[in-house]
Amino acid sequence: MALESTVITHGLPWPDNLETARRVEAEVRDAGATPATIAVLDGALSIGLSEAQLERLARTPDVAKLSRADLAICMSQRRTGGTTVAATMIAARLAGIEVFATGGIGGVHRGAGKSFDISADLQELAQTRVTVICAGAKAILDLPATLEVLETLGVPVIAYGQDSLPAFWSATSGLAAPLRLDSPAEIAAAHLMRARLGLPGGQIIANPVPAADEVPLSVLTPLIEVAQAEAEAQNISAKAVTPFLLSRLAQLSEGRTLTANISLLRNNARLAASVACALADAFPGCKRPGRE
Ligand code: PSU
Ligand code: MN
């Protein structure tokens, strides 16, 4: 199964980024699947990184943040970058990988009516057939608007094991999720049915952050407003918005959002590994680690 790398290059601070990337890979292996962290290294679209490659990516400041628009140029110029949800989905599809775990997908930013800031992740979910396990869309976003756009694009938004939509650091957003599934086998079956119907896009599995590490929305909401106002005052725009808000919230929450982010990444990796195993089980000839 696939793992993204923008979370390593732009989402988490050094050295938590490397430590988390290693732990996330270990979670996947422990759950019986094979992790492939995806990134572009000196122009090579790399599906699965060695220990040394992972460390280099985590240590290098100022690498590119690659979405659909950036992937080909980064590769043709032999540069290095972390892949977002959109770019990781493209790479996973090319490699024949159908399940992918991340922290939180991008979405419609607050104030998008003026800024038009809507993540390319949403369009990608509409066209690339990969099941994306996340903890919902990041709570810094306009979640009702994000749900509306996903509905328009025909992307299934499926809460895992609960009725309400998770909101990244918070287990619930207070919004009802459009769909719900309760087991890896059900998620795998829905994924296969989309393929049988010839539907091109992916599905979003929104897996709530573990209760012990969640930061409730009541705590987060005022902090998000502060960080958002700072971003506007400092004219932060385009690719810089999400990394800025994530890092400011980690400071404003005194590390609580960082702890929640790490916890939800590990939790999503575990669920994605189980879904990958359930998918492999649907194909009797399909090899997976630990299977006879
Ligand atoms: N999940 C995390 N941290 C992150 C991301 C996801 O826990 O930093 C990244 C993903 O790569 C996602 C990106 O695609 O944030 C969204 O960026 P933008 O809003 O600029 O599209
Ligand atoms: Mn954006």
Short mmCIF file of C-alpha atoms and ligand atoms in Angstrom, two decimals:
data_model
loop_
_atom_site.label_atom_id
_atom_site.label_comp_id
_atom_site.label_asym_id
_atom_site.label_seq_id
_atom_site.Cartn_x
_atom_site.Cartn_y
_atom_site.Cartn_z
CA MET A 1 0.00 0.00 0.00
CA ALA A 2 1.07 3.60 -0.65
CA LEU A 3 2.12 6.35 1.76
CA GLU A 4 2.59 9.99 0.80
CA SER A 5 5.62 12.19 1.47
CA THR A 6 4.39 15.80 1.64
CA VAL A 7 3.57 15.00 5.25
CA ILE A 8 7.32 14.28 5.66
CA THR A 9 8.61 17.30 3.70
CA HIS A 10 5.98 19.92 4.60
CA GLY A 11 3.57 18.52 7.20
CA LEU A 12 5.63 17.60 10.27
CA PRO A 13 8.74 19.26 11.75
CA TRP A 14 12.18 17.60 11.89
CA PRO A 15 12.84 15.13 13.54
CA ASP A 16 9.21 14.08 14.17
CA ASN A 17 8.79 13.72 10.41
CA LEU A 18 11.42 10.97 10.08
CA GLU A 19 10.44 9.21 13.29
CA THR A 20 6.76 9.20 12.22
CA ALA A 21 7.51 8.02 8.68
CA ARG A 22 9.42 5.06 10.13
CA ARG A 23 6.70 4.23 12.63
CA VAL A 24 4.00 4.45 10.01
CA GLU A 25 5.90 1.98 7.80
CA ALA A 26 6.33 -0.32 10.81
CA GLU A 27 2.58 -0.21 11.52
CA VAL A 28 1.89 -1.34 7.96
CA ARG A 29 4.35 -4.24 8.19
CA ASP A 30 2.98 -5.31 11.58
CA ALA A 31 -0.50 -5.43 10.05
CA GLY A 32 0.72 -7.79 7.31
CA ALA A 33 1.08 -5.44 4.33
CA THR A 34 4.02 -3.85 2.48
CA PRO A 35 4.49 -0.06 2.72
CA ALA A 36 5.58 1.99 -0.29
CA THR A 37 6.34 5.58 0.63
CA ILE A 38 6.19 7.58 -2.59
CA ALA A 39 8.37 10.60 -3.51
CA VAL A 40 10.39 12.03 -6.40
CA LEU A 41 14.13 11.68 -5.75
CA ASP A 42 16.49 13.38 -8.22
CA GLY A 43 13.85 13.00 -10.90
CA ALA A 44 12.97 9.36 -10.18
CA LEU A 45 9.37 8.64 -9.21
CA SER A 46 10.19 6.32 -6.33
CA ILE A 47 7.67 3.76 -5.10
CA GLY A 48 9.06 2.61 -1.75
CA LEU A 49 12.06 4.33 -0.15
CA SER A 50 15.12 2.86 1.55
CA GLU A 51 16.00 3.94 5.11
CA ALA A 52 18.65 6.30 3.72
CA GLN A 53 16.29 7.79 1.13
CA LEU A 54 13.63 8.38 3.77
CA GLU A 55 16.15 10.14 6.01
CA ARG A 56 17.48 12.29 3.19
CA LEU A 57 13.98 13.40 2.25
CA ALA A 58 13.11 14.19 5.87
CA ARG A 59 16.34 16.17 6.45
CA THR A 60 16.43 18.25 3.29
CA PRO A 61 14.80 21.66 3.72
CA ASP A 62 13.09 23.42 0.80
CA VAL A 63 12.25 20.39 -1.33
CA ALA A 64 9.26 20.84 -3.63
CA LYS A 65 5.65 20.09 -2.72
CA LEU A 66 4.34 18.13 -5.68
CA SER A 67 0.74 18.00 -6.80
CA ARG A 68 -0.62 16.85 -10.18
CA ALA A 69 0.59 20.03 -11.90
CA ASP A 70 4.18 19.77 -10.62
CA LEU A 71 5.02 16.10 -11.00
CA ALA A 72 6.27 16.00 -14.61
CA ILE A 73 8.41 19.13 -14.35
CA CYS A 74 10.06 17.99 -11.12
CA MET A 75 10.93 14.68 -12.79
CA SER A 76 12.07 16.16 -16.10
CA GLN A 77 14.33 18.61 -14.22
CA ARG A 78 15.70 15.76 -12.07
CA ARG A 79 14.66 17.44 -8.85
CA THR A 80 13.36 16.12 -5.53
CA GLY A 81 9.95 16.58 -3.94
CA GLY A 82 7.36 15.25 -1.54
CA THR A 83 4.14 14.03 -3.17
CA THR A 84 0.76 15.34 -1.98
CA VAL A 85 -2.35 13.18 -1.88
CA ALA A 86 -3.03 14.02 -5.55
CA ALA A 87 0.46 13.19 -6.82
CA THR A 88 0.73 10.09 -4.62
CA MET A 89 -2.55 8.79 -6.04
CA ILE A 90 -1.21 9.22 -9.59
CA ALA A 91 1.99 7.37 -8.71
CA ALA A 92 0.17 4.61 -6.82
CA ARG A 93 -2.14 4.02 -9.77
CA LEU A 94 0.85 3.78 -12.14
CA ALA A 95 2.45 1.22 -9.81
CA GLY A 96 -0.74 -0.83 -9.50
CA ILE A 97 -1.26 0.06 -5.83
CA GLU A 98 -4.92 0.48 -4.86
CA VAL A 99 -4.81 1.52 -1.21
CA PHE A 100 -3.18 4.64 0.19
CA ALA A 101 -2.93 6.13 3.69
CA THR A 102 -2.42 9.80 4.54
CA GLY A 103 -3.21 12.13 7.43
CA GLY A 104 -5.85 14.43 6.02
CA ILE A 105 -6.78 15.25 2.45
CA GLY A 106 -6.77 18.82 1.18
CA GLY A 107 -10.10 20.52 0.49
CA VAL A 108 -11.91 23.82 0.17
CA HIS A 109 -10.16 26.50 2.22
CA ARG A 110 -12.08 28.98 4.37
CA GLY A 111 -12.61 32.09 2.30
CA ALA A 112 -12.39 30.11 -0.96
CA GLY A 113 -15.27 32.22 -2.28
CA LYS A 114 -12.67 34.97 -2.64
CA SER A 115 -9.34 33.11 -2.85
CA PHE A 116 -10.53 30.16 -5.01
CA ASP A 117 -8.19 27.98 -2.89
CA ILE A 118 -9.49 24.45 -3.43
CA SER A 119 -7.00 21.57 -3.18
CA ALA A 120 -6.20 19.59 -6.31
CA ASP A 121 -6.67 16.51 -4.09
CA LEU A 122 -10.43 16.75 -4.65
CA GLN A 123 -10.21 16.58 -8.46
CA GLU A 124 -7.75 13.72 -8.21
CA LEU A 125 -10.14 11.74 -6.04
CA ALA A 126 -12.72 12.15 -8.79
CA GLN A 127 -10.51 10.62 -11.47
CA THR A 128 -7.95 8.21 -10.01
CA ARG A 129 -9.10 4.88 -8.67
CA VAL A 130 -7.30 4.55 -5.33
CA THR A 131 -8.92 4.11 -1.92
CA VAL A 132 -7.60 6.89 0.34
CA ILE A 133 -7.61 6.30 4.09
CA CYS A 134 -7.42 9.60 5.99
CA ALA A 135 -8.76 11.18 9.18
CA GLY A 136 -11.14 13.37 7.19
CA ALA A 137 -10.32 16.72 5.66
CA LYS A 138 -8.16 19.00 7.79
CA ALA A 139 -10.20 21.05 10.27
CA ILE A 140 -8.51 24.24 8.99
CA LEU A 141 -10.75 23.87 5.92
CA ASP A 142 -14.35 24.78 5.19
CA LEU A 143 -15.71 21.27 5.81
CA PRO A 144 -19.32 21.77 4.61
CA ALA A 145 -18.02 23.28 1.35
CA THR A 146 -15.49 20.43 0.99
CA LEU A 147 -18.34 17.89 1.33
CA GLU A 148 -20.39 19.75 -1.28
CA VAL A 149 -17.54 19.76 -3.81
CA LEU A 150 -16.89 16.05 -3.22
CA GLU A 151 -20.56 15.33 -3.76
CA THR A 152 -20.51 17.26 -7.03
CA LEU A 153 -17.41 15.34 -8.13
CA GLY A 154 -19.05 12.01 -7.26
CA VAL A 155 -16.49 11.01 -4.65
CA PRO A 156 -17.80 8.72 -1.88
CA VAL A 157 -16.99 10.12 1.57
CA ILE A 158 -17.22 7.20 3.97
CA ALA A 159 -16.88 7.52 7.75
CA TYR A 160 -15.28 4.49 9.34
CA GLY A 161 -17.25 3.01 12.24
CA GLN A 162 -19.30 6.11 13.08
CA ASP A 163 -22.03 8.30 11.59
CA SER A 164 -20.34 11.67 11.85
CA LEU A 165 -17.55 12.94 9.65
CA PRO A 166 -14.16 13.02 11.43
CA ALA A 167 -12.27 16.34 11.30
CA PHE A 168 -8.58 15.37 11.30
CA TRP A 169 -7.36 16.28 14.85
CA SER A 170 -10.96 15.91 16.13
CA ALA A 171 -12.85 12.62 16.02
CA THR A 172 -16.02 14.39 14.94
CA SER A 173 -16.85 17.49 12.92
CA GLY A 174 -20.49 17.65 13.98
CA LEU A 175 -21.41 17.01 10.33
CA ALA A 176 -23.09 13.80 9.23
CA ALA A 177 -20.91 11.73 6.91
CA PRO A 178 -22.63 10.90 3.61
CA LEU A 179 -21.71 7.19 3.91
CA ARG A 180 -20.50 4.75 6.54
CA LEU A 181 -18.67 1.40 6.53
CA ASP A 182 -17.55 -0.68 9.50
CA SER A 183 -14.86 -3.13 8.42
CA PRO A 184 -11.82 -3.47 6.12
CA ALA A 185 -13.67 -6.21 4.20
CA GLU A 186 -16.57 -3.85 3.44
CA ILE A 187 -14.16 -1.15 2.27
CA ALA A 188 -12.35 -3.63 0.00
CA ALA A 189 -15.69 -4.87 -1.42
CA ALA A 190 -16.81 -1.30 -2.20
CA HIS A 191 -13.46 -0.61 -3.89
CA LEU A 192 -13.82 -3.71 -6.08
CA MET A 193 -17.42 -2.85 -6.96
CA ARG A 194 -16.35 0.59 -8.19
CA ALA A 195 -13.87 -1.13 -10.48
CA ARG A 196 -16.56 -3.54 -11.77
CA LEU A 197 -18.79 -0.57 -12.55
CA GLY A 198 -15.93 1.07 -14.42
CA LEU A 199 -16.08 4.16 -12.18
CA PRO A 200 -12.77 5.95 -12.45
CA GLY A 201 -12.41 7.85 -9.15
CA GLY A 202 -11.32 6.83 -5.66
CA GLN A 203 -13.14 6.64 -2.36
CA ILE A 204 -12.37 8.52 0.85
CA ILE A 205 -12.35 6.57 4.09
CA ALA A 206 -12.47 9.00 7.01
CA ASN A 207 -11.07 7.21 10.05
CA PRO A 208 -11.46 9.06 13.36
CA VAL A 209 -8.30 9.97 15.31
CA PRO A 210 -7.85 7.71 18.41
CA ALA A 211 -9.78 9.20 21.35
CA ALA A 212 -6.73 9.43 23.63
CA ASP A 213 -4.97 11.84 21.26
CA GLU A 214 -7.82 13.89 19.82
CA VAL A 215 -8.06 17.65 20.17
CA PRO A 216 -11.76 18.54 20.36
CA LEU A 217 -13.13 21.14 17.96
CA SER A 218 -14.08 23.39 20.89
CA VAL A 219 -10.37 23.72 21.73
CA LEU A 220 -9.28 24.02 18.10
CA THR A 221 -11.81 26.47 16.69
CA PRO A 222 -10.42 29.63 18.33
CA LEU A 223 -6.84 28.60 17.50
CA ILE A 224 -7.74 28.00 13.85
CA GLU A 225 -9.23 31.49 13.70
CA VAL A 226 -5.98 33.00 15.01
CA ALA A 227 -3.81 31.01 12.57
CA GLN A 228 -6.12 31.81 9.66
CA ALA A 229 -6.04 35.55 10.44
CA GLU A 230 -2.23 35.44 10.60
CA ALA A 231 -2.05 33.69 7.23
CA GLU A 232 -4.20 36.40 5.69
CA ALA A 233 -2.25 39.25 7.34
CA GLN A 234 1.03 37.77 6.06
CA ASN A 235 -0.35 37.14 2.55
CA ILE A 236 0.40 33.43 2.73
CA SER A 237 -1.04 31.86 -0.41
CA ALA A 238 -1.10 28.82 -2.73
CA LYS A 239 1.04 25.85 -1.61
CA ALA A 240 2.25 27.60 1.51
CA VAL A 241 -1.17 27.88 3.15
CA THR A 242 -1.58 24.34 4.51
CA PRO A 243 2.02 23.98 5.84
CA PHE A 244 1.76 27.41 7.50
CA LEU A 245 -1.53 26.60 9.24
CA LEU A 246 -0.34 23.16 10.38
CA SER A 247 2.82 24.54 11.92
CA ARG A 248 1.13 27.54 13.56
CA LEU A 249 -1.53 25.29 15.08
CA ALA A 250 1.14 23.00 16.53
CA GLN A 251 2.61 26.08 18.26
CA LEU A 252 -0.72 27.57 19.35
CA SER A 253 -1.93 24.23 20.76
CA GLU A 254 1.39 23.63 22.55
CA GLY A 255 2.03 20.48 20.59
CA ARG A 256 -1.40 18.88 20.95
CA THR A 257 -2.17 18.99 17.22
CA LEU A 258 1.24 17.48 16.48
CA THR A 259 0.59 14.56 18.85
CA ALA A 260 -2.84 14.05 17.28
CA ASN A 261 -1.39 14.24 13.77
CA ILE A 262 1.20 11.55 14.50
CA SER A 263 -1.38 9.33 16.18
CA LEU A 264 -3.89 9.60 13.31
CA LEU A 265 -1.19 8.88 10.71
CA ARG A 266 -0.32 5.62 12.49
CA ASN A 267 -3.99 4.75 12.93
CA ASN A 268 -4.71 5.34 9.23
CA ALA A 269 -1.72 3.23 8.20
CA ARG A 270 -3.04 0.32 10.29
CA LEU A 271 -6.50 0.51 8.74
CA ALA A 272 -5.10 0.88 5.22
CA ALA A 273 -2.91 -2.18 5.74
CA SER A 274 -5.98 -4.19 6.78
CA VAL A 275 -7.87 -2.98 3.71
CA ALA A 276 -4.92 -3.93 1.49
CA CYS A 277 -4.92 -7.41 3.07
CA ALA A 278 -8.69 -7.72 2.53
CA LEU A 279 -8.22 -6.75 -1.13
CA ALA A 280 -5.44 -9.30 -1.55
CA ASP A 281 -7.70 -11.94 -0.01
CA ALA A 282 -10.28 -11.24 -2.72
CA PHE A 283 -7.75 -12.51 -5.29
CA PRO A 284 -6.74 -16.09 -4.47
CA GLY A 285 -3.53 -15.84 -6.53
CA CYS A 286 -2.43 -12.59 -4.94
CA LYS A 287 0.66 -12.85 -2.76
CA ARG A 288 1.01 -10.98 0.46
CA PRO A 289 3.53 -11.17 3.27
CA GLY A 290 2.77 -13.93 5.71
CA ARG A 291 0.25 -15.69 3.44
CA GLU A 292 0.90 -19.30 2.40
N1 PSU B 1 -1.82 14.88 5.99
C1 PSU B 1 -1.07 15.33 7.03
N2 PSU B 1 -0.20 16.35 6.78
C2 PSU B 1 -0.05 16.91 5.54
C3 PSU B 1 -0.84 16.42 4.45
C4 PSU B 1 -1.72 15.41 4.74
O1 PSU B 1 -1.19 14.84 8.16
O2 PSU B 1 0.75 17.84 5.38
C5 PSU B 1 -0.66 17.03 3.07
C6 PSU B 1 -1.14 16.07 1.96
O3 PSU B 1 -0.04 15.76 1.14
C7 PSU B 1 -2.20 16.86 1.21
C8 PSU B 1 -1.73 18.26 1.43
O4 PSU B 1 -2.29 16.50 -0.15
O5 PSU B 1 -1.39 18.24 2.83
C9 PSU B 1 -2.78 19.29 1.08
O6 PSU B 1 -2.16 20.45 0.62
P1 PSU B 1 -3.02 21.59 -0.10
O7 PSU B 1 -4.04 22.01 0.91
O8 PSU B 1 -2.02 22.69 -0.41
O9 PSU B 1 -3.62 20.98 -1.34
MN MN B 2 -4.36 25.25 -2.12
#
